[in-house]
mmCIF file of C-alpha atoms in Angstrom:
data_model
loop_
_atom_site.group_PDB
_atom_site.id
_atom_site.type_symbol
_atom_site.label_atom_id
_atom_site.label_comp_id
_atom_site.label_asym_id
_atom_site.label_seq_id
_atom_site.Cartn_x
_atom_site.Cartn_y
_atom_site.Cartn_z
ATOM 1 C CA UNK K 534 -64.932 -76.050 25.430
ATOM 2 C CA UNK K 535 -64.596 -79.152 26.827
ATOM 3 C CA UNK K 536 -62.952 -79.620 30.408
ATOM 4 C CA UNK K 537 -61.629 -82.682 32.143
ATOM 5 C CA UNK K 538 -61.192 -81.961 35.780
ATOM 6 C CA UNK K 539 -59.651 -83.697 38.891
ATOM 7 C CA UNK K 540 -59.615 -83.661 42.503
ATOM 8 C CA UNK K 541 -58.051 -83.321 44.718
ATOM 9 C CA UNK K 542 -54.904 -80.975 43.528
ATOM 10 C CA UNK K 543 -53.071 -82.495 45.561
ATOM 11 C CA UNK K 544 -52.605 -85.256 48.422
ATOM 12 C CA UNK K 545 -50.354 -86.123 51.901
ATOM 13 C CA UNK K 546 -50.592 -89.483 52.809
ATOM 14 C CA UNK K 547 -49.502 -91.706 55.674
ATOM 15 C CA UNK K 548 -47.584 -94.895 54.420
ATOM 16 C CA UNK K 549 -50.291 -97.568 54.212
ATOM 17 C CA UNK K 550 -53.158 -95.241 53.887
ATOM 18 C CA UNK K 551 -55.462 -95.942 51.359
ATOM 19 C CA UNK K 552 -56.497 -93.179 48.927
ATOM 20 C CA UNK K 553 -58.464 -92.137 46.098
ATOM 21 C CA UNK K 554 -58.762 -89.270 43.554
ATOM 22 C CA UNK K 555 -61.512 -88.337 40.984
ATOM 23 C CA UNK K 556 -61.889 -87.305 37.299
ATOM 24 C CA UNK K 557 -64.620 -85.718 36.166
ATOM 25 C CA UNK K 558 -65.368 -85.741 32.047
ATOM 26 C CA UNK K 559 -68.076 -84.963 29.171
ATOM 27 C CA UNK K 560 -70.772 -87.541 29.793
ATOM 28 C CA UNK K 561 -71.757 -87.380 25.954
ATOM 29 C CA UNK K 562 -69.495 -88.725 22.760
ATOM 30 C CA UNK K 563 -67.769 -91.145 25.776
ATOM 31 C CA UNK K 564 -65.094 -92.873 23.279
ATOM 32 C CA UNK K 565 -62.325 -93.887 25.957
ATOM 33 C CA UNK K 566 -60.837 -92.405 29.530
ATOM 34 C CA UNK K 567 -57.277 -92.954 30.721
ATOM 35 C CA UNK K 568 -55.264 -92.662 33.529
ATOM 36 C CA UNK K 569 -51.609 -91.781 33.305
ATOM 37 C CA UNK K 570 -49.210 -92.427 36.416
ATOM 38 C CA UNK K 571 -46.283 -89.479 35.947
ATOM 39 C CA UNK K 572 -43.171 -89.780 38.030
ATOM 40 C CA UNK K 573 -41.087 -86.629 38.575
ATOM 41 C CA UNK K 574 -38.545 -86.117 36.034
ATOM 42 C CA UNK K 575 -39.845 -89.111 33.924
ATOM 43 C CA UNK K 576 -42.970 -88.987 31.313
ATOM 44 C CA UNK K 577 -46.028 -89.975 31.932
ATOM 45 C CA UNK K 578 -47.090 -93.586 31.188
ATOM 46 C CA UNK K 579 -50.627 -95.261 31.205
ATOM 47 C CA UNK K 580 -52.191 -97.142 33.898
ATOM 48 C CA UNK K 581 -55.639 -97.991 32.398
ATOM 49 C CA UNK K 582 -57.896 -97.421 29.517
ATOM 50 C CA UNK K 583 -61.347 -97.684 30.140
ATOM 51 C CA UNK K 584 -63.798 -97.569 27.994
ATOM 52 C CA UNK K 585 -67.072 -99.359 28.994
ATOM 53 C CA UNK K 586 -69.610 -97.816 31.520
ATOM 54 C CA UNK K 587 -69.162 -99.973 34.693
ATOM 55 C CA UNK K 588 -65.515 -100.969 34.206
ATOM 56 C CA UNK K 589 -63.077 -101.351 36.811
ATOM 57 C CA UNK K 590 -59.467 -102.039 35.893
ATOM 58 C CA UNK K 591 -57.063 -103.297 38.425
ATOM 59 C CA UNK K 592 -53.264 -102.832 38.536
ATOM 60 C CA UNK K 593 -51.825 -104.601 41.870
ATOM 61 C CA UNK K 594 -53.107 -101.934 44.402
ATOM 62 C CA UNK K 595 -54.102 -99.385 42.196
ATOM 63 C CA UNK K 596 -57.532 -99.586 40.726
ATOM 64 C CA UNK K 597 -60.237 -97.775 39.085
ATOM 65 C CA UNK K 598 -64.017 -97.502 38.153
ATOM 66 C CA UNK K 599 -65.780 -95.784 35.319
ATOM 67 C CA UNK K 600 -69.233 -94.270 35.151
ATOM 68 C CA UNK K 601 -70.006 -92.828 32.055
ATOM 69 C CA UNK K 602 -73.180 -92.265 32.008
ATOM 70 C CA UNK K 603 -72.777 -89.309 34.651
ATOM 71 C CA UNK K 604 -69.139 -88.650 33.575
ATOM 72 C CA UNK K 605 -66.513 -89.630 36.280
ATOM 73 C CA UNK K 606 -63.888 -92.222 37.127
ATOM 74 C CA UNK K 607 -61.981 -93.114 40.115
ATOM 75 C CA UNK K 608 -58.714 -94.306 41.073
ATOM 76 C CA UNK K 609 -58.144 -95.938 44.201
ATOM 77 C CA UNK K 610 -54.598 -96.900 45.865
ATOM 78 C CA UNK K 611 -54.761 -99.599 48.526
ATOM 79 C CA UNK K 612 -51.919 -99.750 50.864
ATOM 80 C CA UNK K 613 -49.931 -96.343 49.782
ATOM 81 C CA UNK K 614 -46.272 -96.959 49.410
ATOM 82 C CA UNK K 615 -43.707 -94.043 49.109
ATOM 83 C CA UNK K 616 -43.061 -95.441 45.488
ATOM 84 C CA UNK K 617 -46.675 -94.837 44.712
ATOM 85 C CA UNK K 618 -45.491 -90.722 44.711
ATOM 86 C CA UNK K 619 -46.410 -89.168 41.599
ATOM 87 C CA UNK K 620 -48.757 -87.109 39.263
ATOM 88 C CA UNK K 621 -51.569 -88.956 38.373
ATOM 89 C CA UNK K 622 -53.191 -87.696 35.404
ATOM 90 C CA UNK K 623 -56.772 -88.702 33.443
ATOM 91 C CA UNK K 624 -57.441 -88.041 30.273
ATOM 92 C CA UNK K 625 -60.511 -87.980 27.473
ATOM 93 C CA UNK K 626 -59.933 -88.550 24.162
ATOM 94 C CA UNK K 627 -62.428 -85.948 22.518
ATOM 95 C CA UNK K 628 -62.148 -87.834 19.234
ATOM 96 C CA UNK K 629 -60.203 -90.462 17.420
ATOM 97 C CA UNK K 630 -56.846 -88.063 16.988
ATOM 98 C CA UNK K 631 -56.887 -85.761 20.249
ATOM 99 C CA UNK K 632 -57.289 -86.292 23.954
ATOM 100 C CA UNK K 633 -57.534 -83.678 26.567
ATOM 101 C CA UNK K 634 -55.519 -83.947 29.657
ATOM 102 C CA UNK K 635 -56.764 -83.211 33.388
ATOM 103 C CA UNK K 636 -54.452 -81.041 35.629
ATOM 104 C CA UNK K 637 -53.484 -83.788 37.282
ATOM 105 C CA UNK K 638 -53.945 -84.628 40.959
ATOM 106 C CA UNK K 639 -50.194 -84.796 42.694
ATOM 107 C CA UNK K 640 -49.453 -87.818 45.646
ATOM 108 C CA UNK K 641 -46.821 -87.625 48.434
ATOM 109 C CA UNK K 642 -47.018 -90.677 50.272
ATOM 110 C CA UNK K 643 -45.146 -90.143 53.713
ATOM 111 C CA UNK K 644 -42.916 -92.755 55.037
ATOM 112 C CA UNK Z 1053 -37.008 -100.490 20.014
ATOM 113 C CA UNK Z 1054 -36.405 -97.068 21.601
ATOM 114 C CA UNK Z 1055 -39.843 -95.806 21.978
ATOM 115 C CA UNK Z 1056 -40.554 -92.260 21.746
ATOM 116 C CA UNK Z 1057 -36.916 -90.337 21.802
ATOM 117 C CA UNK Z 1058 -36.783 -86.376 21.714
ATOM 118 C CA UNK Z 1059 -33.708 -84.508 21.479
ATOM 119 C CA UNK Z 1060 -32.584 -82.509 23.070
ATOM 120 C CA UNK Z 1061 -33.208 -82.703 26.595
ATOM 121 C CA UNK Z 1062 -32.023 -79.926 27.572
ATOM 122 C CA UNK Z 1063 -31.907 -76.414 25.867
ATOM 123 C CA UNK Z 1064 -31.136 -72.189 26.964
ATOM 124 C CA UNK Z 1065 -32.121 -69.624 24.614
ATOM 125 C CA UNK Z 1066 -32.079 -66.267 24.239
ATOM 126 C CA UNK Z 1067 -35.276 -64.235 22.964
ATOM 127 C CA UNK Z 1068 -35.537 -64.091 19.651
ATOM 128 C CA UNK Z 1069 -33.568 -67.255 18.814
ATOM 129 C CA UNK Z 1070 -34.568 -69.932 16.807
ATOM 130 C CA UNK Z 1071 -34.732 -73.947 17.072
ATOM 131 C CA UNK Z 1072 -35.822 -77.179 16.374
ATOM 132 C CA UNK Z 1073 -36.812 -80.047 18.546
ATOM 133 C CA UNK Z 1074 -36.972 -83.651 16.986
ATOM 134 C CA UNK Z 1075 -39.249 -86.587 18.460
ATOM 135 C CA UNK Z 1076 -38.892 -89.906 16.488
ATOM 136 C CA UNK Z 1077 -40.655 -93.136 17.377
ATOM 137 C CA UNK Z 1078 -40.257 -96.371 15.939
ATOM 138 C CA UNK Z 1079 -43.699 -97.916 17.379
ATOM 139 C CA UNK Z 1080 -45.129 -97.345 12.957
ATOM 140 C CA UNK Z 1081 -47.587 -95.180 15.002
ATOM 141 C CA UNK Z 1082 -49.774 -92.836 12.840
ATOM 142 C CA UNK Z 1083 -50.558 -89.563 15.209
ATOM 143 C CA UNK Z 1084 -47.699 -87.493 16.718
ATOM 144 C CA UNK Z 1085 -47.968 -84.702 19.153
ATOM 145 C CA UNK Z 1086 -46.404 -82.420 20.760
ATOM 146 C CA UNK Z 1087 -47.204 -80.987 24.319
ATOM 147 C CA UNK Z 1088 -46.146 -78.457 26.988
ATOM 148 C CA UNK Z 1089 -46.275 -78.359 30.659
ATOM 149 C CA UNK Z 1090 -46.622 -75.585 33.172
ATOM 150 C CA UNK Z 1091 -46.863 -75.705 36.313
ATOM 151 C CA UNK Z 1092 -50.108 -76.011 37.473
ATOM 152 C CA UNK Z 1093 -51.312 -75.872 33.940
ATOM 153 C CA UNK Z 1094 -50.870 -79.492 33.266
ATOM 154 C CA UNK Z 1095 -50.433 -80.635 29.798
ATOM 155 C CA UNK Z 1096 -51.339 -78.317 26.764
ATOM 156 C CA UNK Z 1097 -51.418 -79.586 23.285
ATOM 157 C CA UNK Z 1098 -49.740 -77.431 20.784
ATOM 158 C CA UNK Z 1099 -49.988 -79.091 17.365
ATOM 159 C CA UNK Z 1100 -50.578 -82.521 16.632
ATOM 160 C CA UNK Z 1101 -50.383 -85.058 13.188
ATOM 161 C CA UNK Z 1102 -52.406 -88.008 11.771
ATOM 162 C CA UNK Z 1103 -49.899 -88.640 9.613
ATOM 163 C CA UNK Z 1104 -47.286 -88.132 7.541
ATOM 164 C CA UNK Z 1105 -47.574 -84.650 5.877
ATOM 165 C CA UNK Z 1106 -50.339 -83.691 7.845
ATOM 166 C CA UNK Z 1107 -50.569 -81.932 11.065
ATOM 167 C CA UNK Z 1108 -53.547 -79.776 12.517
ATOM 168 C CA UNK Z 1109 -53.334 -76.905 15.687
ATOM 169 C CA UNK Z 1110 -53.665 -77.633 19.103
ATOM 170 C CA UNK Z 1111 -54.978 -75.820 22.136
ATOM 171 C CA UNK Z 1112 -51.557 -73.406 22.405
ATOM 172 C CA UNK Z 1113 -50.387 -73.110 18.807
ATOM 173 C CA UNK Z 1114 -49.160 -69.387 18.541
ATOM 174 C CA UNK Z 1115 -45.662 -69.108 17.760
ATOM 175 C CA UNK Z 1116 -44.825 -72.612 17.191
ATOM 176 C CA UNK Z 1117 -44.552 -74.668 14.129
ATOM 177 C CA UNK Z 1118 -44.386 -78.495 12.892
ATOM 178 C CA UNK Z 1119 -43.659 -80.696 10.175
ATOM 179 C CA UNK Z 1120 -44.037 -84.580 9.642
ATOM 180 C CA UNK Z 1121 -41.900 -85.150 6.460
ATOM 181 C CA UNK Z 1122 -41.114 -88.543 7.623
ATOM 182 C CA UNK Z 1123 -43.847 -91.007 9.395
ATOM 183 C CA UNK Z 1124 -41.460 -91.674 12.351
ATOM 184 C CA UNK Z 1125 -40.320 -88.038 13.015
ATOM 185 C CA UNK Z 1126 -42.281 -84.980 14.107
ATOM 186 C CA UNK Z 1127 -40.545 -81.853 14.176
ATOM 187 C CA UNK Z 1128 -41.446 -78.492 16.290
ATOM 188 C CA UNK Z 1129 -39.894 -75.404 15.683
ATOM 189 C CA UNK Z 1130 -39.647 -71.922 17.456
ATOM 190 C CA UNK Z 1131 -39.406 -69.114 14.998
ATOM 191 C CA UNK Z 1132 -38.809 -66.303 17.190
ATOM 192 C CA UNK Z 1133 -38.489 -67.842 20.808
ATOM 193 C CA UNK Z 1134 -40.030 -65.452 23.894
ATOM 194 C CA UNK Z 1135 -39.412 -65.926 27.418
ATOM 195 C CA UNK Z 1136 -43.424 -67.211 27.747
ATOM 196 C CA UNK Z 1137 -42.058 -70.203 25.522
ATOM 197 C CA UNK Z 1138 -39.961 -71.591 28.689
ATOM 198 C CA UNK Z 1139 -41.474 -75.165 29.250
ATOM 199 C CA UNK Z 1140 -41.183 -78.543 29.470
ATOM 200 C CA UNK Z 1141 -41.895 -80.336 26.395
ATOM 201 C CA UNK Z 1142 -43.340 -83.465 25.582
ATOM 202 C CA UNK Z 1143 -43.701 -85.541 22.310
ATOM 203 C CA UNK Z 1144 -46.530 -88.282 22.220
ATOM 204 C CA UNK Z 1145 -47.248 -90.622 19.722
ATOM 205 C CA UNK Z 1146 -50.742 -92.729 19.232
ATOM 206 C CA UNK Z 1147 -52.187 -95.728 17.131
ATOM 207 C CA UNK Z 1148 -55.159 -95.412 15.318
ATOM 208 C CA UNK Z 1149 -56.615 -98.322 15.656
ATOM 209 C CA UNK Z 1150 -56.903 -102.078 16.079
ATOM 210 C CA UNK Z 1151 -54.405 -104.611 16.595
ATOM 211 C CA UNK Z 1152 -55.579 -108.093 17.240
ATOM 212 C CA UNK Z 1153 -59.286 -107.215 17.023
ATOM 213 C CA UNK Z 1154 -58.558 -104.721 20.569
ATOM 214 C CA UNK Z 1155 -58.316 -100.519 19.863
ATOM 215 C CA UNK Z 1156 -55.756 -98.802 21.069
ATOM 216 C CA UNK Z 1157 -57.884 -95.954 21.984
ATOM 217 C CA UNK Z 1158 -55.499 -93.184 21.291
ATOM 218 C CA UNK Z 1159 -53.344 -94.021 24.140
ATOM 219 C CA UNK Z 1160 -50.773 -91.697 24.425
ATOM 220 C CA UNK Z 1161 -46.768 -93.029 24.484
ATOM 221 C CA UNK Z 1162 -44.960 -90.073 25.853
ATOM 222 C CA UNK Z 1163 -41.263 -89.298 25.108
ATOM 223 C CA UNK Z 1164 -38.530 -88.366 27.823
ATOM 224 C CA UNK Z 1165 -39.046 -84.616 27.508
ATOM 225 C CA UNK Z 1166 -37.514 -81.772 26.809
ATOM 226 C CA UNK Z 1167 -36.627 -78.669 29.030
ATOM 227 C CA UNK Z 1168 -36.391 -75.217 27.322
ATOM 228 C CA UNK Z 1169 -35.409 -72.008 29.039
ATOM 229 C CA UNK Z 1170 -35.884 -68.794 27.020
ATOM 230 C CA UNK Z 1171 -33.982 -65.962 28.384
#
């Protein structure tokens, strides 16, 4: 069964802080990873899709890295703002019609 | 152009009832899904479609059921509904493949939701 996990569950964060989570994913059959950014009481929406060992994807001050070959990605957010408060979710595609979601690792950024 | 729409948002059953809840997207995209959410179960797929008139099980299939008649629409459906159905909902739809020479990679367009209680 493959698992897509992330850490931390959850986050508190000072305004201005600067942050990062992890996912961790299936180092073989690597086809894509994403990252999702889900608001409460909206739907989740993509931030990046990465799909080449080394790449790092930037976003204003959200970014992220990818490393493949020993199956993990980051996501970094410089500067937190309270609007930066969400869900973010990664997720691995395990083929070209299905993609498997991480639990998600939840940010409160404190004003 | 809409997106991803589901109706209804909002729905209160009682076990045993039956319903239907609609996602359409006008984005021509090929694969459909459907999704739940629990808390702290993150999302859960239950059945999902590569195209019209197909459609394949998910992770949490029991007691659900879809249909793609229509490219644009994908339909799921609670025969008998149970308390343990009581979720939030999500449709998603995907493209295959290339547009301009870049892939899509299967990224997922989610619609607004869908909150069902079961009593």
């Amino acid at each position: 069964i493959l698992n897509v996990e992330q850490s931390p569950q959850s986050l508190h964060v000072q305004e201005g802080d600067s942050t990062n989570f992890t996912c961790s994913f299936p180092s073989s059959n690597f086809y894509a990873l994403h990252w999702y950014r889900w608001e409460t009481a909206k739907s989740p929406e993509a931030l990046f899709v990465m799909t080449l060992n080394g790449d790092e994807k930037k976003k204003g001050r959200i970014s992220a890295t990818l490393n493949t070959k020993e199956g993990y990605s980051y996501l970094y957010i410089k500067g937190s703002q309270p609007e930066d408060s969400a869900t973010y979710l990664c997720a691995f595609p395990t083929s070209y019609d299905k993609v498997i979601f991480g639990p998600g690792t939840s940010l409160s950024v404190i004003p | 152009n809409a997106g991803v729409t589901q109706t209804p948002k909002f729905r209160v059953l009682k076990t045993g009832q039956s319903m239907t809840l609609l996602c359409a997207q006008d984005m021509n995209h090929e694969y459909m899904y459907w999704y739940r959410q629990d808390p702290g179960m993150g999302l859960r797929l239950i059945h999902y479609s590569v195209g019209e008139g197909t459609t394949a099980k998910g992770e949490v299939p029991d007691g659900y059921n879809v249909s793609r008649l229509k490219k644009q629409n994908f339909l799921l459906g609670l025969e008998s509904a149970a308390p343990s159905q009581t979720s939030v909902y999500f449709c998603a739809s995907s493209s295959t493949g290339t547009s301009g020479g870049a892939s899509s990679y299967n990224e997922q367009f989610f619609g607004p939701g869908t909150r069902l209680t079961v009593l």
